[in-house]
XYZ file of N, CA and C in Angstrom:
492
model
N 0.674 -1.208 0.001
C -0.001 0.082 -0.154
C 1.092 1.376 0.090
N 0.385 2.073 -0.716
C 1.218 3.353 -0.740
C 0.850 4.235 0.270
N 1.337 4.658 1.283
C 0.910 5.395 2.202
C 0.614 6.861 2.106
N 0.981 7.249 0.658
C 0.739 8.826 0.306
C -0.751 8.944 -0.365
N -1.246 7.641 -0.701
C -2.222 7.547 -1.519
C -3.436 7.671 -0.447
N -4.360 8.604 -0.796
C -5.671 8.850 -0.095
C -6.733 7.390 -0.538
N -7.143 6.513 0.469
C -7.811 5.735 0.283
C -9.084 5.891 -0.246
N -9.859 6.879 0.817
C -11.323 7.373 0.583
C -11.575 8.869 1.053
N -12.677 9.350 0.758
C -13.083 10.588 1.175
C -14.272 10.324 2.240
N -14.323 10.759 3.290
C -15.005 10.584 4.177
C -15.647 12.168 4.333
N -17.256 12.269 4.219
C -17.623 13.357 4.499
C -18.619 13.435 5.759
N -18.163 14.560 6.666
C -18.775 14.579 7.940
C -19.747 15.658 7.887
N -21.073 15.244 8.612
C -22.139 16.172 8.667
C -22.536 16.522 7.324
N -22.780 15.768 6.456
C -22.773 16.287 5.118
C -24.150 16.960 4.814
N -25.099 16.986 6.019
C -26.509 17.922 5.811
C -26.095 19.461 5.974
N -24.804 19.573 6.506
C -24.336 21.190 6.812
C -23.667 21.850 5.720
N -23.990 23.064 5.447
C -23.344 23.816 4.297
C -21.465 23.747 4.386
N -20.880 23.605 3.274
C -19.644 23.720 3.344
C -19.188 25.310 3.470
N -18.106 25.415 4.174
C -17.548 26.880 4.167
C -16.645 27.118 2.990
N -16.941 28.030 2.040
C -16.269 28.202 0.821
C -16.380 27.102 -0.116
N -17.172 26.590 -0.200
C -17.378 25.122 -1.203
C -16.970 25.431 -2.357
N -16.844 26.520 -3.126
C -16.314 26.492 -4.259
C -14.652 26.665 -4.530
N -14.273 27.123 -3.510
C -12.587 27.164 -3.690
C -12.239 26.755 -2.322
N -12.355 25.523 -1.748
C -12.100 25.006 -0.336
C -10.723 24.274 -0.564
N -9.598 24.978 -0.099
C -8.231 24.353 -0.116
C -8.026 22.958 0.685
N -7.588 22.136 0.000
C -7.177 20.836 0.563
C -6.047 21.038 1.818
N -6.256 21.137 2.960
C -5.240 21.283 4.158
C -4.652 19.990 4.393
N -3.410 20.345 4.616
C -2.522 19.245 4.907
C -2.213 19.108 6.466
N -2.559 17.964 7.064
C -2.377 17.824 8.505
C -1.773 16.759 8.829
N -0.766 16.850 9.734
C 0.111 15.657 10.206
C -0.298 15.307 11.876
N -0.797 13.937 11.747
C -1.300 13.457 12.724
C -0.402 12.278 13.483
N -0.418 12.451 14.797
C 0.454 11.245 15.615
C -0.500 10.255 16.404
N -0.172 9.221 16.077
C -0.876 8.107 16.743
C 0.452 7.402 17.782
N 0.186 7.783 18.809
C 1.204 7.821 19.809
C 0.713 6.190 20.398
N 1.547 5.018 20.179
C 1.365 4.082 20.479
C 2.183 3.683 21.939
N 1.855 3.191 22.800
C 2.520 2.566 24.216
C 2.811 1.501 23.926
N 4.002 0.711 24.487
C 4.442 -0.569 24.528
C 3.291 -1.623 24.999
N 2.543 -1.134 25.943
C 1.283 -2.085 26.484
C 0.309 -2.065 25.336
N 0.328 -1.408 24.131
C -0.716 -1.519 23.338
C -1.681 -0.332 23.390
N -1.885 0.575 24.427
C -2.603 1.559 24.446
C -2.268 2.681 23.352
N -3.113 3.368 22.802
C -2.863 4.741 22.130
C -3.454 5.954 22.944
N -2.741 7.076 22.275
C -3.143 8.496 23.231
C -4.347 8.971 22.429
N -5.177 9.474 22.818
C -6.267 10.631 22.592
C -6.317 11.459 23.149
N -6.505 12.841 22.654
C -6.685 13.979 23.562
C -8.023 14.796 22.916
N -8.331 15.464 23.737
C -9.698 16.378 23.249
C -8.969 17.569 22.550
N -10.128 18.015 21.684
C -9.931 19.200 20.860
C -10.092 20.264 21.900
N -9.123 21.533 21.745
C -9.361 22.522 22.732
C -10.716 23.306 22.569
N -10.892 24.248 23.526
C -11.921 25.235 23.264
C -11.634 26.290 22.158
N -12.675 26.767 21.482
C -12.316 27.619 20.345
C -12.072 26.703 18.954
N -11.821 25.907 18.954
C -11.737 25.051 17.687
C -12.838 24.492 17.335
N -13.162 24.015 15.848
C -14.045 23.154 15.458
C -14.306 21.902 16.338
N -15.604 21.481 16.576
C -15.620 19.992 17.383
C -14.873 20.206 18.627
N -14.972 21.254 19.220
C -14.213 21.417 20.695
C -14.749 20.035 21.306
N -13.711 19.441 22.431
C -14.388 18.464 23.289
C -14.243 16.947 22.811
N -14.165 17.101 21.446
C -14.344 15.717 20.552
C -13.039 15.024 20.738
N -12.775 13.892 20.935
C -11.722 13.133 21.105
C -11.085 13.040 19.831
N -9.678 12.831 19.793
C -8.914 12.903 18.510
C -7.146 12.410 18.882
N -6.571 12.055 17.565
C -5.126 11.712 17.821
C -4.633 13.324 17.599
N -3.555 13.599 18.712
C -2.980 15.054 18.459
C -2.208 15.297 17.121
N -2.238 16.553 16.841
C -1.429 16.920 15.580
C -2.201 18.285 15.147
N -1.639 18.578 14.144
C -1.884 19.938 13.299
C -1.484 20.139 11.710
N -1.727 21.593 11.269
C -1.491 21.794 10.096
C -0.029 21.838 9.686
N 0.200 21.171 8.616
C 1.741 21.088 7.757
C 1.827 22.911 7.360
N 2.788 23.399 7.971
C 3.249 24.484 7.385
C 3.893 24.611 6.115
N 3.960 25.672 5.036
C 4.499 25.651 3.935
C 6.200 25.318 4.182
N 6.521 24.306 3.466
C 8.218 24.011 3.598
C 8.381 22.976 4.892
N 7.448 22.551 5.355
C 7.862 21.382 6.440
C 7.352 20.284 5.744
N 8.094 19.196 6.166
C 7.671 17.682 5.962
C 6.796 17.388 6.754
N 6.054 16.367 6.637
C 5.281 15.661 7.633
C 5.717 15.444 8.971
N 7.015 15.020 9.018
C 7.546 14.639 10.243
C 8.121 15.706 10.916
N 8.566 16.894 10.092
C 8.703 17.988 10.834
C 7.493 19.068 11.332
N 6.426 18.629 10.704
C 5.243 19.242 11.184
C 4.759 18.784 12.397
N 4.957 17.384 12.375
C 4.484 16.556 13.456
C 5.309 16.807 14.954
N 6.437 16.839 14.531
C 7.305 17.256 15.641
C 7.122 18.405 16.347
N 6.733 19.427 15.573
C 6.489 20.995 16.063
C 5.370 20.823 16.917
N 4.311 20.240 16.252
C 2.890 20.013 16.970
C 2.745 19.346 17.875
N 3.501 18.101 18.006
C 3.357 17.349 19.279
C 4.232 18.051 20.442
N 5.396 18.880 20.077
C 6.060 19.459 21.159
C 5.261 20.762 21.601
N 4.539 21.590 20.719
C 3.562 22.882 21.105
C 2.244 22.079 21.778
N 1.651 21.167 21.279
C 0.496 20.503 22.256
C 0.741 19.687 23.277
N 1.649 19.023 23.308
C 1.870 17.874 24.258
C 3.295 17.857 25.151
N 4.210 18.983 24.764
C 5.347 19.031 25.032
C 6.537 17.827 25.078
N 6.411 17.113 24.257
C 7.289 15.923 24.043
C 7.984 16.137 22.684
N 8.890 15.320 22.818
C 9.870 15.366 21.487
C 9.678 13.793 21.032
N 9.525 13.504 19.693
C 8.863 12.314 19.173
C 10.670 12.065 18.626
N 10.912 10.691 18.705
C 12.064 10.141 18.610
C 11.897 9.073 17.638
N 10.904 8.534 17.449
C 10.671 7.239 16.284
C 9.149 7.555 15.868
N 9.255 7.911 14.498
C 7.756 8.271 13.902
C 7.923 7.386 12.341
N 6.743 6.959 11.929
C 6.860 6.375 10.418
C 5.396 7.004 10.038
N 5.572 7.047 8.766
C 3.990 7.608 8.113
C 3.372 6.247 8.112
N 2.215 6.361 8.259
C 1.377 4.810 8.232
C 0.275 5.163 7.103
N -0.773 5.733 7.340
C -1.645 5.929 6.142
C -2.288 7.714 6.036
N -2.784 7.753 4.674
C -3.175 8.999 4.650
C -4.618 9.153 4.448
N -5.619 9.767 5.172
C -7.109 9.780 4.651
C -7.670 11.056 4.642
N -8.493 11.564 3.550
C -9.162 12.634 3.550
C -10.764 12.771 4.109
N -10.841 14.043 4.763
C -12.024 14.120 5.524
C -12.570 15.304 5.090
N -13.929 15.619 4.499
C -14.641 16.570 4.339
C -15.584 17.257 5.421
N -14.956 18.234 6.421
C -15.846 18.709 7.471
C -16.677 19.892 6.803
N -17.580 20.402 7.494
C -18.170 21.555 7.353
C -17.408 22.964 7.339
N -16.449 22.792 8.180
C -15.520 24.030 8.341
C -13.937 23.984 7.425
N -13.934 22.531 7.115
C -12.612 22.609 6.313
C -12.659 21.291 5.639
N -11.579 21.033 4.369
C -11.536 19.979 3.764
C -9.929 19.399 4.224
N -9.679 18.543 4.698
C -8.294 18.211 5.400
C -7.688 16.568 4.792
N -6.531 16.667 4.583
C -5.974 15.297 4.375
C -4.851 15.164 5.591
N -5.646 13.944 6.212
C -4.821 13.800 7.325
C -3.618 12.547 7.063
N -2.602 12.853 7.387
C -1.333 12.064 7.472
C -1.078 11.504 8.484
N -1.467 10.513 9.110
C -1.319 9.484 10.044
C -0.092 9.004 10.126
N 0.530 9.172 11.388
C 2.044 8.588 11.540
C 1.760 8.046 12.784
N 2.670 6.618 12.961
C 3.012 5.863 14.113
C 3.900 6.426 14.737
N 3.733 6.965 16.118
C 4.894 7.299 16.926
C 5.002 6.161 18.077
N 6.116 5.829 17.869
C 6.455 4.626 19.008
C 7.638 4.916 19.992
N 8.318 6.012 19.782
C 8.906 6.650 20.821
C 9.121 7.996 21.022
N 9.169 8.563 22.289
C 9.321 9.900 22.416
C 9.613 10.122 23.739
N 10.159 11.478 24.100
C 11.001 11.889 25.138
C 10.088 12.769 26.091
N 10.097 13.094 27.292
C 9.376 13.882 28.081
C 7.902 13.515 28.348
N 7.736 14.107 29.569
C 6.278 13.885 30.282
C 5.119 14.681 29.430
N 3.955 14.128 29.217
C 2.667 14.721 28.578
C 2.382 15.654 29.404
N 2.172 17.031 28.657
C 1.698 18.403 29.307
C 0.830 18.653 28.545
N -0.586 19.092 28.783
C -1.404 19.509 28.049
C -1.454 20.720 28.019
N -0.729 21.401 26.933
C -0.464 22.938 26.828
C -1.772 23.588 25.979
N -2.589 22.927 25.649
C -3.889 23.797 25.108
C -4.893 23.588 25.942
N -4.852 23.186 27.208
C -6.009 23.036 28.033
C -6.636 21.704 27.682
N -6.301 20.834 27.012
C -6.961 19.742 26.444
C -6.934 18.176 27.479
N -7.707 17.389 27.531
C -7.521 16.292 28.390
C -6.955 15.417 27.400
N -6.381 14.346 28.163
C -6.073 13.245 27.641
C -6.334 11.667 27.943
N -6.145 10.696 27.386
C -6.521 9.478 27.968
C -5.729 8.370 26.971
N -4.966 7.483 27.474
C -4.712 6.088 27.200
C -5.840 5.121 27.035
N -5.854 4.885 25.682
C -7.276 3.853 25.212
C -6.673 2.680 24.745
N -7.481 1.604 24.591
C -7.506 0.683 23.639
C -8.982 0.479 23.057
N -8.807 -0.769 21.869
C -10.364 -0.741 21.651
C -10.811 -1.745 22.558
N -12.197 -1.845 22.613
C -12.978 -0.357 22.168
C -12.839 0.714 22.959
N -12.525 2.100 22.538
C -12.428 3.147 23.224
C -13.509 3.368 24.105
N -13.310 4.298 25.362
C -14.402 4.411 26.358
C -14.741 5.984 26.311
N -14.027 6.635 25.611
C -14.363 8.071 25.535
C -15.034 8.307 24.327
N -15.933 9.578 24.590
C -16.848 10.264 23.337
C -17.373 11.563 23.658
N -17.626 12.492 22.725
C -17.631 11.757 21.383
C -16.408 12.019 20.775
N -16.405 10.820 19.665
C -14.902 10.754 19.034
C -14.937 11.684 17.547
N -14.164 12.269 17.239
C -13.890 13.272 16.268
C -13.772 12.047 14.807
N -14.740 12.670 13.644
C -14.766 11.936 12.525
C -13.564 11.313 11.968
N -12.422 12.020 11.955
C -11.233 11.834 11.621
C -10.307 10.888 12.353
N -10.745 10.792 13.454
C -10.237 9.568 14.531
C -10.670 8.075 14.008
N -11.862 8.123 13.557
C -12.545 6.890 12.928
C -11.627 5.900 12.284
N -11.164 6.138 11.288
C -10.280 5.354 10.353
C -9.371 4.656 11.084
N -8.506 5.324 12.205
C -7.510 4.941 12.611
C -8.037 3.837 13.572
N -9.120 4.409 14.243
C -9.817 3.155 15.257
C -9.878 1.873 14.356
N -10.485 2.027 13.131
C -10.901 0.854 12.301
C -9.711 0.077 11.678
N -8.533 0.834 11.500
C -7.206 0.180 10.968
C -6.569 -0.620 12.257
N -6.849 -0.100 13.408
C -6.281 -0.669 14.479
C -7.264 -1.854 14.775
N -8.321 -2.152 14.554
C -9.231 -3.100 14.535
C -8.751 -4.220 13.676
N -8.610 -3.816 12.727
C -8.352 -4.671 11.438
C -7.072 -5.316 11.859
N -5.828 -4.685 12.581
C -4.527 -5.186 12.670
C -4.675 -6.105 13.893
N -5.613 -5.813 15.089
C -5.952 -6.685 15.890
C -6.440 -7.876 15.539
N -7.566 -7.750 14.770
C -8.168 -8.754 14.013
C -7.266 -10.050 13.275
N -6.259 -9.479 12.644
C -5.260 -9.865 12.028
C -4.114 -10.847 12.902
N -3.887 -10.291 13.909
C -3.220 -10.707 14.933
C -4.039 -12.108 15.709
N -5.241 -11.650 15.899
C -5.869 -12.616 16.554
C -6.015 -13.908 15.816
N -6.264 -13.627 14.478
C -6.546 -14.591 13.617
C -5.255 -15.194 13.436
N -4.179 -14.688 13.291
C -2.613 -15.506 12.872
C -2.549 -16.559 14.177
N -3.096 -16.273 15.576
C -2.655 -16.993 16.267
C -3.583 -18.245 16.407
N -4.706 -18.623 15.569
C -5.749 -19.635 15.377
C -4.631 -20.545 14.792
N -4.662 -21.937 15.111
C -4.310 -23.054 14.741
C -4.849 -23.454 13.108
N -4.117 -23.849 12.456
C -4.628 -24.239 10.908
C -5.012 -25.506 10.923
N -5.816 -25.630 9.800
C -6.338 -27.037 9.578
C -5.159 -27.731 8.844
N -4.854 -29.070 9.437
C -3.962 -30.077 8.483
C -4.585 -30.777 7.466
């Protein structure tokens, strides 16, 4: 699979009008899926003042002009969480059409970082596993939860004995 290719376009709240529908730019976003050694992953809430405030998501933010995905993610996770990522790999890309923005989310697996989590934007955080116990979950988070469930299912199935 080509991690740079978008697999699908998900439309969120399709009944709501789109902001500047005629010439909406595609906003590039770097997203960190922090994976702990125990298999849990980090979700944070969207800060007050942002669209879908209070919804749970994977942390990250806009890629600035001239930044690579990894540079943007490094900057964003330091600004939001106070950590320095030390091991990251691009995983998958997904487009989400929200009423307020059309975004291309570049999901990256983050398996190592330094520093203690600090919620610098007043957000909440929760280490989760499937099924998640926090709500509401932002639509852009759902694809990752689906991919994690598929991976978990593949691991479970590979442990099954095969017929001889």
